[in-house]
Tab-separated table of C-alpha atoms and ligand atoms in Angstrom:
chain	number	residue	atom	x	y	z
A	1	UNK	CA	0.000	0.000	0.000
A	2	UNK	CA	1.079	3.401	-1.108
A	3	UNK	CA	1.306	6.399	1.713
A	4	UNK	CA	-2.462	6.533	0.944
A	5	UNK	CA	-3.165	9.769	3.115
A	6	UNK	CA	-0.596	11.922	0.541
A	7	UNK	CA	-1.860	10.100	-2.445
A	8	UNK	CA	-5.236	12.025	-2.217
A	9	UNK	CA	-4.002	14.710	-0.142
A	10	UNK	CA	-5.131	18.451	-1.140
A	11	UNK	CA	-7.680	21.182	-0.125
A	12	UNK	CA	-10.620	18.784	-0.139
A	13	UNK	CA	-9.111	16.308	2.610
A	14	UNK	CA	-8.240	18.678	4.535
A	15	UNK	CA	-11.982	20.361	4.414
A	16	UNK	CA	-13.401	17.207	5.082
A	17	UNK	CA	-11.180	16.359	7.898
A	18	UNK	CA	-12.056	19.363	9.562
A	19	UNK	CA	-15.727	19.151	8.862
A	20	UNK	CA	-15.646	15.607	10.679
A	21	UNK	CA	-13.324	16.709	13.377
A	22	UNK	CA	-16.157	18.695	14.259
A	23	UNK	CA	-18.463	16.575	14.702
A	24	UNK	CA	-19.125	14.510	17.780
A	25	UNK	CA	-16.832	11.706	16.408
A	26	UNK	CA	-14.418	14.096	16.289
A	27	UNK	CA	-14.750	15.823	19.387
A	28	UNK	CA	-14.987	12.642	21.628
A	29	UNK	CA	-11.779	11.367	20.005
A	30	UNK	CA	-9.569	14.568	21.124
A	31	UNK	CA	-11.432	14.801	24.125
A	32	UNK	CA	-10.885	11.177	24.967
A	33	UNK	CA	-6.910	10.958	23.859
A	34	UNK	CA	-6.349	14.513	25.783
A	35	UNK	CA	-7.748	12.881	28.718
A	36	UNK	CA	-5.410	9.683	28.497
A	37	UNK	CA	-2.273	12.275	27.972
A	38	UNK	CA	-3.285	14.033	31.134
A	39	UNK	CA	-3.191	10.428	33.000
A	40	UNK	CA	0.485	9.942	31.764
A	41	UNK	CA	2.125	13.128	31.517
A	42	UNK	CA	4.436	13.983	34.036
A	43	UNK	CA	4.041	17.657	35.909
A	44	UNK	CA	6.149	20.545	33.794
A	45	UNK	CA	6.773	21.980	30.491
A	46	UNK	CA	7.470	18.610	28.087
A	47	UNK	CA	9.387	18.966	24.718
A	48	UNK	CA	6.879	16.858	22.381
A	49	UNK	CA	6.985	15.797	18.720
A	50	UNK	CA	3.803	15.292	17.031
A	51	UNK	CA	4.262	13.359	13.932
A	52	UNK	CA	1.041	13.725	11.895
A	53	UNK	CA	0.105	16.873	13.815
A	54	UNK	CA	-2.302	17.663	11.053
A	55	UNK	CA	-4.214	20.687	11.451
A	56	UNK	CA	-2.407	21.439	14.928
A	57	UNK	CA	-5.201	20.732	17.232
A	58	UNK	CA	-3.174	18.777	19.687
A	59	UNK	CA	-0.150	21.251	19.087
A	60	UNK	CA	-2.632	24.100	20.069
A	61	UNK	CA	-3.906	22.186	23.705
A	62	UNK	CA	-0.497	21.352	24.771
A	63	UNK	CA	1.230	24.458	24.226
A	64	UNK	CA	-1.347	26.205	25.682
A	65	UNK	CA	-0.825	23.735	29.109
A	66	UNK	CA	3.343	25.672	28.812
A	67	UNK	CA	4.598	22.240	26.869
A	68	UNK	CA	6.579	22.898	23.451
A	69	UNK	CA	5.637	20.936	20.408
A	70	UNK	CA	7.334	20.481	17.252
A	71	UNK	CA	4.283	19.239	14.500
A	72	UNK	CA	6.396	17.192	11.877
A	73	UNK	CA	3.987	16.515	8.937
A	74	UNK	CA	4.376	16.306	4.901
A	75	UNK	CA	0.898	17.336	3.803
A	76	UNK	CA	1.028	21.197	3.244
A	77	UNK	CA	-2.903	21.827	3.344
A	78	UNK	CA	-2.812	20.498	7.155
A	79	UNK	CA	-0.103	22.621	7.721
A	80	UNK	CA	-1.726	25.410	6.638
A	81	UNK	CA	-5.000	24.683	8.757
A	82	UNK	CA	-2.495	24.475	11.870
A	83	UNK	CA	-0.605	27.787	10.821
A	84	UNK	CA	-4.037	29.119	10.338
A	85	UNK	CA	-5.164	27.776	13.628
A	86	UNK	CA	-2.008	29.021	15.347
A	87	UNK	CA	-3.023	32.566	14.634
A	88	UNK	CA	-5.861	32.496	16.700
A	89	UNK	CA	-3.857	31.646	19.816
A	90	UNK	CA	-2.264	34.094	21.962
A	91	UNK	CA	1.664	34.962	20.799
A	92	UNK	CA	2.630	32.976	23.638
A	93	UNK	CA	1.363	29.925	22.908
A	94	UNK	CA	2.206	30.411	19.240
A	95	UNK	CA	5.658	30.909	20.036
A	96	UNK	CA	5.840	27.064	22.164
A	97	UNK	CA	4.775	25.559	18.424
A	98	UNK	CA	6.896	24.914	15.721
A	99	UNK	CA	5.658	23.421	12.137
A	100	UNK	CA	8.139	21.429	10.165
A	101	UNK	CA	6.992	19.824	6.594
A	102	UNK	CA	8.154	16.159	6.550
A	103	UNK	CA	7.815	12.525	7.008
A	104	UNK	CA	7.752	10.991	10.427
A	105	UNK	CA	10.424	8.951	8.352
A	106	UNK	CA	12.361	12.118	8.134
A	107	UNK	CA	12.202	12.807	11.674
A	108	UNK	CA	15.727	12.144	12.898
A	109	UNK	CA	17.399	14.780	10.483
A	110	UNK	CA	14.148	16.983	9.978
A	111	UNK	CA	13.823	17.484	13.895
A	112	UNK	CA	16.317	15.502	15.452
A	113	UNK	CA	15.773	13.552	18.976
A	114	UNK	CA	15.478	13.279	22.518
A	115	UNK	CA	11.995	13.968	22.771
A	116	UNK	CA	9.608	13.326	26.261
A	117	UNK	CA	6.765	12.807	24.184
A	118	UNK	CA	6.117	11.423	20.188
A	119	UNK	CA	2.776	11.955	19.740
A	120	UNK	CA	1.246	9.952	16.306
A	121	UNK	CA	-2.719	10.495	16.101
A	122	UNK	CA	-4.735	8.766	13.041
A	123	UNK	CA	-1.479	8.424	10.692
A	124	UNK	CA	-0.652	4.738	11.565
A	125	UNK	CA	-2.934	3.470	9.267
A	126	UNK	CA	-1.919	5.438	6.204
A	127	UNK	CA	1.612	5.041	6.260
A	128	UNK	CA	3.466	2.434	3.914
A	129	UNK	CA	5.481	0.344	6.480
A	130	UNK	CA	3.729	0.614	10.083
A	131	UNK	CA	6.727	-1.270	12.398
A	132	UNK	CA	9.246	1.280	10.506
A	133	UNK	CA	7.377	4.137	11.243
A	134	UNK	CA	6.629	2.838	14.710
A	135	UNK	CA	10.646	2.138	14.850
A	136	UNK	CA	10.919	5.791	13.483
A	137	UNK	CA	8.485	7.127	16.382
A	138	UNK	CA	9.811	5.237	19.286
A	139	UNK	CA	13.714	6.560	18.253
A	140	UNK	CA	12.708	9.958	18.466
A	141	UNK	CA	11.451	9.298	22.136
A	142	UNK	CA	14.714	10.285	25.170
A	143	UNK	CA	15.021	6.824	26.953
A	144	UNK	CA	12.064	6.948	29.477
A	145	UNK	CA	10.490	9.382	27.159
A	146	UNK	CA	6.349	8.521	26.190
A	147	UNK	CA	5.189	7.601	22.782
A	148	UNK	CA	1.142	8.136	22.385
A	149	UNK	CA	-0.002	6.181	19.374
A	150	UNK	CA	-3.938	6.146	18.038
A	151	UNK	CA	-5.091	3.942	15.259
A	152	UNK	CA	-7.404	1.763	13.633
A	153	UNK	CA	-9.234	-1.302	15.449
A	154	UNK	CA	-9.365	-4.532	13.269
A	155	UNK	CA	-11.087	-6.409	15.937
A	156	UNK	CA	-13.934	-3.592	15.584
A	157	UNK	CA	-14.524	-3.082	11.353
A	158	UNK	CA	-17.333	-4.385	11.707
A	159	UNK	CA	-19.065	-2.757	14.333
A	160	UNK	CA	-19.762	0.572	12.314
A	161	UNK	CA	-21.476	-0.677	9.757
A	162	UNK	CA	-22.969	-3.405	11.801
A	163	UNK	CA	-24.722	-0.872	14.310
A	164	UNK	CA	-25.544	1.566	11.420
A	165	UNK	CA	-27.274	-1.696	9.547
A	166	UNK	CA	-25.194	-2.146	6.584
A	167	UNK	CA	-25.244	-6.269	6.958
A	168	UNK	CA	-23.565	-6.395	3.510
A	169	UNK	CA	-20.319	-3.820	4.205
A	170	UNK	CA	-20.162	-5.888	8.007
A	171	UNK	CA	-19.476	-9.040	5.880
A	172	UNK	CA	-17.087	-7.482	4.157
A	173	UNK	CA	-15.025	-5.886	6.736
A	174	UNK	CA	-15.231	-8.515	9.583
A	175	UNK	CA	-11.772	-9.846	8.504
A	176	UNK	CA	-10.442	-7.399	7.141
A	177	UNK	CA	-7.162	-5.369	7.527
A	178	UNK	CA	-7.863	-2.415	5.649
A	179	UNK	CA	-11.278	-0.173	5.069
A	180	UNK	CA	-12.265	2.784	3.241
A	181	UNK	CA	-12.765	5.396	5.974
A	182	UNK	CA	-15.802	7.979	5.829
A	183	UNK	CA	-13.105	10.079	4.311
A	184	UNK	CA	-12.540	8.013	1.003
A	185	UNK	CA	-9.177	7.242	2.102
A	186	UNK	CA	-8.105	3.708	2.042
A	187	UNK	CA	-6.478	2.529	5.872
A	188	UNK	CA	-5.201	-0.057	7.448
A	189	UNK	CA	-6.012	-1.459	10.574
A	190	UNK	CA	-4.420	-2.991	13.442
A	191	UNK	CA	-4.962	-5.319	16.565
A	192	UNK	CA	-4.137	-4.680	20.005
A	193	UNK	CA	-1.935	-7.111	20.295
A	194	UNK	CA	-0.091	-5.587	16.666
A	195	UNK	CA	0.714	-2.890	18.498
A	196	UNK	CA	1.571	-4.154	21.886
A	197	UNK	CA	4.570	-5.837	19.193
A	198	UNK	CA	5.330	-3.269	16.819
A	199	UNK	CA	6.253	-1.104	19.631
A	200	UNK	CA	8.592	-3.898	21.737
A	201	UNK	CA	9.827	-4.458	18.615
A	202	UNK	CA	10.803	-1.094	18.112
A	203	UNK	CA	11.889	-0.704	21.956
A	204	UNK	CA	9.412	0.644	23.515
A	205	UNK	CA	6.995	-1.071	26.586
A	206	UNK	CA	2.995	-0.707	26.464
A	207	UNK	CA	2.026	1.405	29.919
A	208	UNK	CA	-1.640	1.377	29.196
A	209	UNK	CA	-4.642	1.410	26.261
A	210	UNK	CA	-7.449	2.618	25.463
A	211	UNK	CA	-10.751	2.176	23.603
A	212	UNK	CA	-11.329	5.258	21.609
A	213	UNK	CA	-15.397	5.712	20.844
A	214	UNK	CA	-16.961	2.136	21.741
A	215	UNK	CA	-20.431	3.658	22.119
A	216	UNK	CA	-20.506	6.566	19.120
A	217	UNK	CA	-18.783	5.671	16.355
A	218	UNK	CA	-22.178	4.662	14.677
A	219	UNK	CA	-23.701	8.137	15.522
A	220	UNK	CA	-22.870	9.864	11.657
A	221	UNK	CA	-22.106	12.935	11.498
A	222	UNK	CA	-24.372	14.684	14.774
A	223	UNK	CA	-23.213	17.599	15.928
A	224	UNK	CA	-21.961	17.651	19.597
A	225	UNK	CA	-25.322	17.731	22.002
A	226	UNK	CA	-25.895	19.189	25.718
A	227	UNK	CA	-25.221	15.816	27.682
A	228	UNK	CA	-21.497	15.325	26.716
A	229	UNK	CA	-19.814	15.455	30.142
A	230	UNK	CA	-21.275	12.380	30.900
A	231	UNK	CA	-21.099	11.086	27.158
A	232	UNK	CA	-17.419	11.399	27.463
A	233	UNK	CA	-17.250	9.667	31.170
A	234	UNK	CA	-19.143	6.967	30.045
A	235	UNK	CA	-16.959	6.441	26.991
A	236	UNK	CA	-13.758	6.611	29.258
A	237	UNK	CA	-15.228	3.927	31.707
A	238	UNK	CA	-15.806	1.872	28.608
A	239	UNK	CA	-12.434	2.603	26.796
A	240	UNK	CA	-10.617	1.792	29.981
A	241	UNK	CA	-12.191	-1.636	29.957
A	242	UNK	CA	-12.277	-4.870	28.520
A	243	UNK	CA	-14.657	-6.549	26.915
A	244	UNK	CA	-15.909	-2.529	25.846
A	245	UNK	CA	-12.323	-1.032	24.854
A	246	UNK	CA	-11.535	-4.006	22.675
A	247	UNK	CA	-14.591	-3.080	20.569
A	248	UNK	CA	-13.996	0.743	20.160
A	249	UNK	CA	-13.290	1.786	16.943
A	250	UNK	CA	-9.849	2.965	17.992
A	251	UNK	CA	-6.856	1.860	19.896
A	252	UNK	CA	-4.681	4.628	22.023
A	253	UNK	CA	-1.386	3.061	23.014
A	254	UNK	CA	0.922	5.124	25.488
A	255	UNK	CA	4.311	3.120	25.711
A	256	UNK	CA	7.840	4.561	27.001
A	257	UNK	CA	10.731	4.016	25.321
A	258	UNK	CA	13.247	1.519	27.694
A	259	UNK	CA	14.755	3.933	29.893
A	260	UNK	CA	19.067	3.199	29.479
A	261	UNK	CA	20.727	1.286	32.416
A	262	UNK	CA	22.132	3.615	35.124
A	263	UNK	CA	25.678	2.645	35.079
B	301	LIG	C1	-6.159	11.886	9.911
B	301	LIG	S1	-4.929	13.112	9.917
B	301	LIG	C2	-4.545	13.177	11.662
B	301	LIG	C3	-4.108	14.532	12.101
B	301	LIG	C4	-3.851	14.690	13.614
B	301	LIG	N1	-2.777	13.853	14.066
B	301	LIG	C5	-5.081	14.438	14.440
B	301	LIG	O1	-5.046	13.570	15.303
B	301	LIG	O2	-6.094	15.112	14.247
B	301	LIG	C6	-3.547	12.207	9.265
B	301	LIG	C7	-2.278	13.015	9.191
B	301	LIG	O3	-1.178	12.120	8.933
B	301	LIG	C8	-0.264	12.811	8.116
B	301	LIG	N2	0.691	11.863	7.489
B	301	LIG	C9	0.491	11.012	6.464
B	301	LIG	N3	1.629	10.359	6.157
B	301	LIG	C10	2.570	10.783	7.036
B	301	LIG	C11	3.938	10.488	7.239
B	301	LIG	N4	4.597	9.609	6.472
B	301	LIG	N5	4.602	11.133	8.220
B	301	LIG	C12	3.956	12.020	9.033
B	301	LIG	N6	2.653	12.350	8.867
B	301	LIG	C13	1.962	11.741	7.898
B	301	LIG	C14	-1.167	13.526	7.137
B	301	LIG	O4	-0.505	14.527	6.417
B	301	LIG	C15	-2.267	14.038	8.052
B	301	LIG	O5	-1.993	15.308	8.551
């Protein structure tokens, strides 16, 4: 598979991610994932990497919170919706986040290293070679450092289409590794326990997952309603546990990379 993200990159995917980012799909996602970073983060200003920062929504909440992020992404149109974004922030905050065109790939001599967090939201699935870019991710985390990693669920392909009633696309998806996305874009999908391995293989232990949206991914396209304090705590609950998390419709790995020996 081809980067499949770039190969129909342009205005139009970045309009419709946007459009769906607003939604309440969207907004549980980055509500539930900021949550989980809270959970793991340790207290103080953290230097953080996000590869696949996108539009700079994550870059924007962190640096607002004092951290400094570096968004390291190859699609221009996204990084013009984050430099657009960025302009609505106070100077301060603008000033903690830097926006470097580039492959995650590229990440040792775009940005270089050292990193306490690699952040890597929604790009897993698009990439060519996952356990290289997971390799890629993981390197660019200090020893100890955090890597945050959200993808696709294969366990859960199914469920979308099953809860929204499309029997036929179910069928089709319920072993699948790939799916097209409500995007049009073609993405892969992993399990748990492919990620558990992709990051030991890459050096890097799992400290905890999460479910990402096990109760409304089948919603569409709503817009975000009145009750969504305790929409969002009842998704947590469920994302924190099994059997609900393992049927979310995405996984949200934090892992740190091995600490090195004391000598
Ligand atoms: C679905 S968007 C996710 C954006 C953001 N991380 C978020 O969570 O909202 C996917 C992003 O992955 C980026 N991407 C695709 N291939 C990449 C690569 N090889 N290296 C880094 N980013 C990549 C795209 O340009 C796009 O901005």
């Amino acid at each position: 598979m081809t980067n499949s993200w770039l190969s129909t990159s342009g205005e139009d995917l970045s309009a419709g991610y946007a459009r769906h980012m607003a939604t309440l799909r969207g907004a549980v996602r980055h509500a539930l994932v900021a949550r989980a970073l809270r959970t793991h983060l340790p207290a103080g200003s953290q230097q953080v990497l996000d590869v696949g920062g996108g539009d700079g929504h994550q870059a924007a909440q962190l640096a607002r919170i004092g951290h400094q992020v570096t968004v390291l992404d190859p699609d221009p149109a996204m990084l013009a919706q984050a430099r657009q974004r960025l302009k609505g922030e106070p100077g301060q905050v603008q000033q903690r986040v830097r926006l470097v065109q580039g492959s995650g790939h590229e990440a040792a001599d775009l940005v270089g290293g050292g990193y306490d967090l690699v952040l890597c939201h929604g790009v897993l699935m698009y990439v060519e070679t996952p356990e290289a870019f997971v390799a890629d991710l993981v390197a660019a985390a200090r020893p100890g450092g955090l890597v945050s990693l959200l993808t696709k669920n294969r366990d859960a392909l199914a469920m979308r289409p099953g809860l929204e009633g499309r029997w036929a696309d179910a069928l089709q998806v319920m072993n699948a590794h790939a799916e097209t996305g409500n995007l049009g874009v073609t993405s892969r999908a992993h399990t748990a326990a492919d990620i558990d391995a992709m990051l030991a293989g890459a050096g890097a232990s799992t400290t905890a997952w999460y479910g990402v949206r096990a109760f409304t991914d089948h919603l569409g396209d709503i817009p975000v309603g009145d009750d969504s304090d305790t929409l969002l705590d009842a998704e947590w609950e469920a994302g924190r546990h099994d059997p609900y998390r393992r049927i979310a419709r995405l996984l949200h790995f934090i892992a740190q990379a091995t600490p090195q020996d004391i000598p």
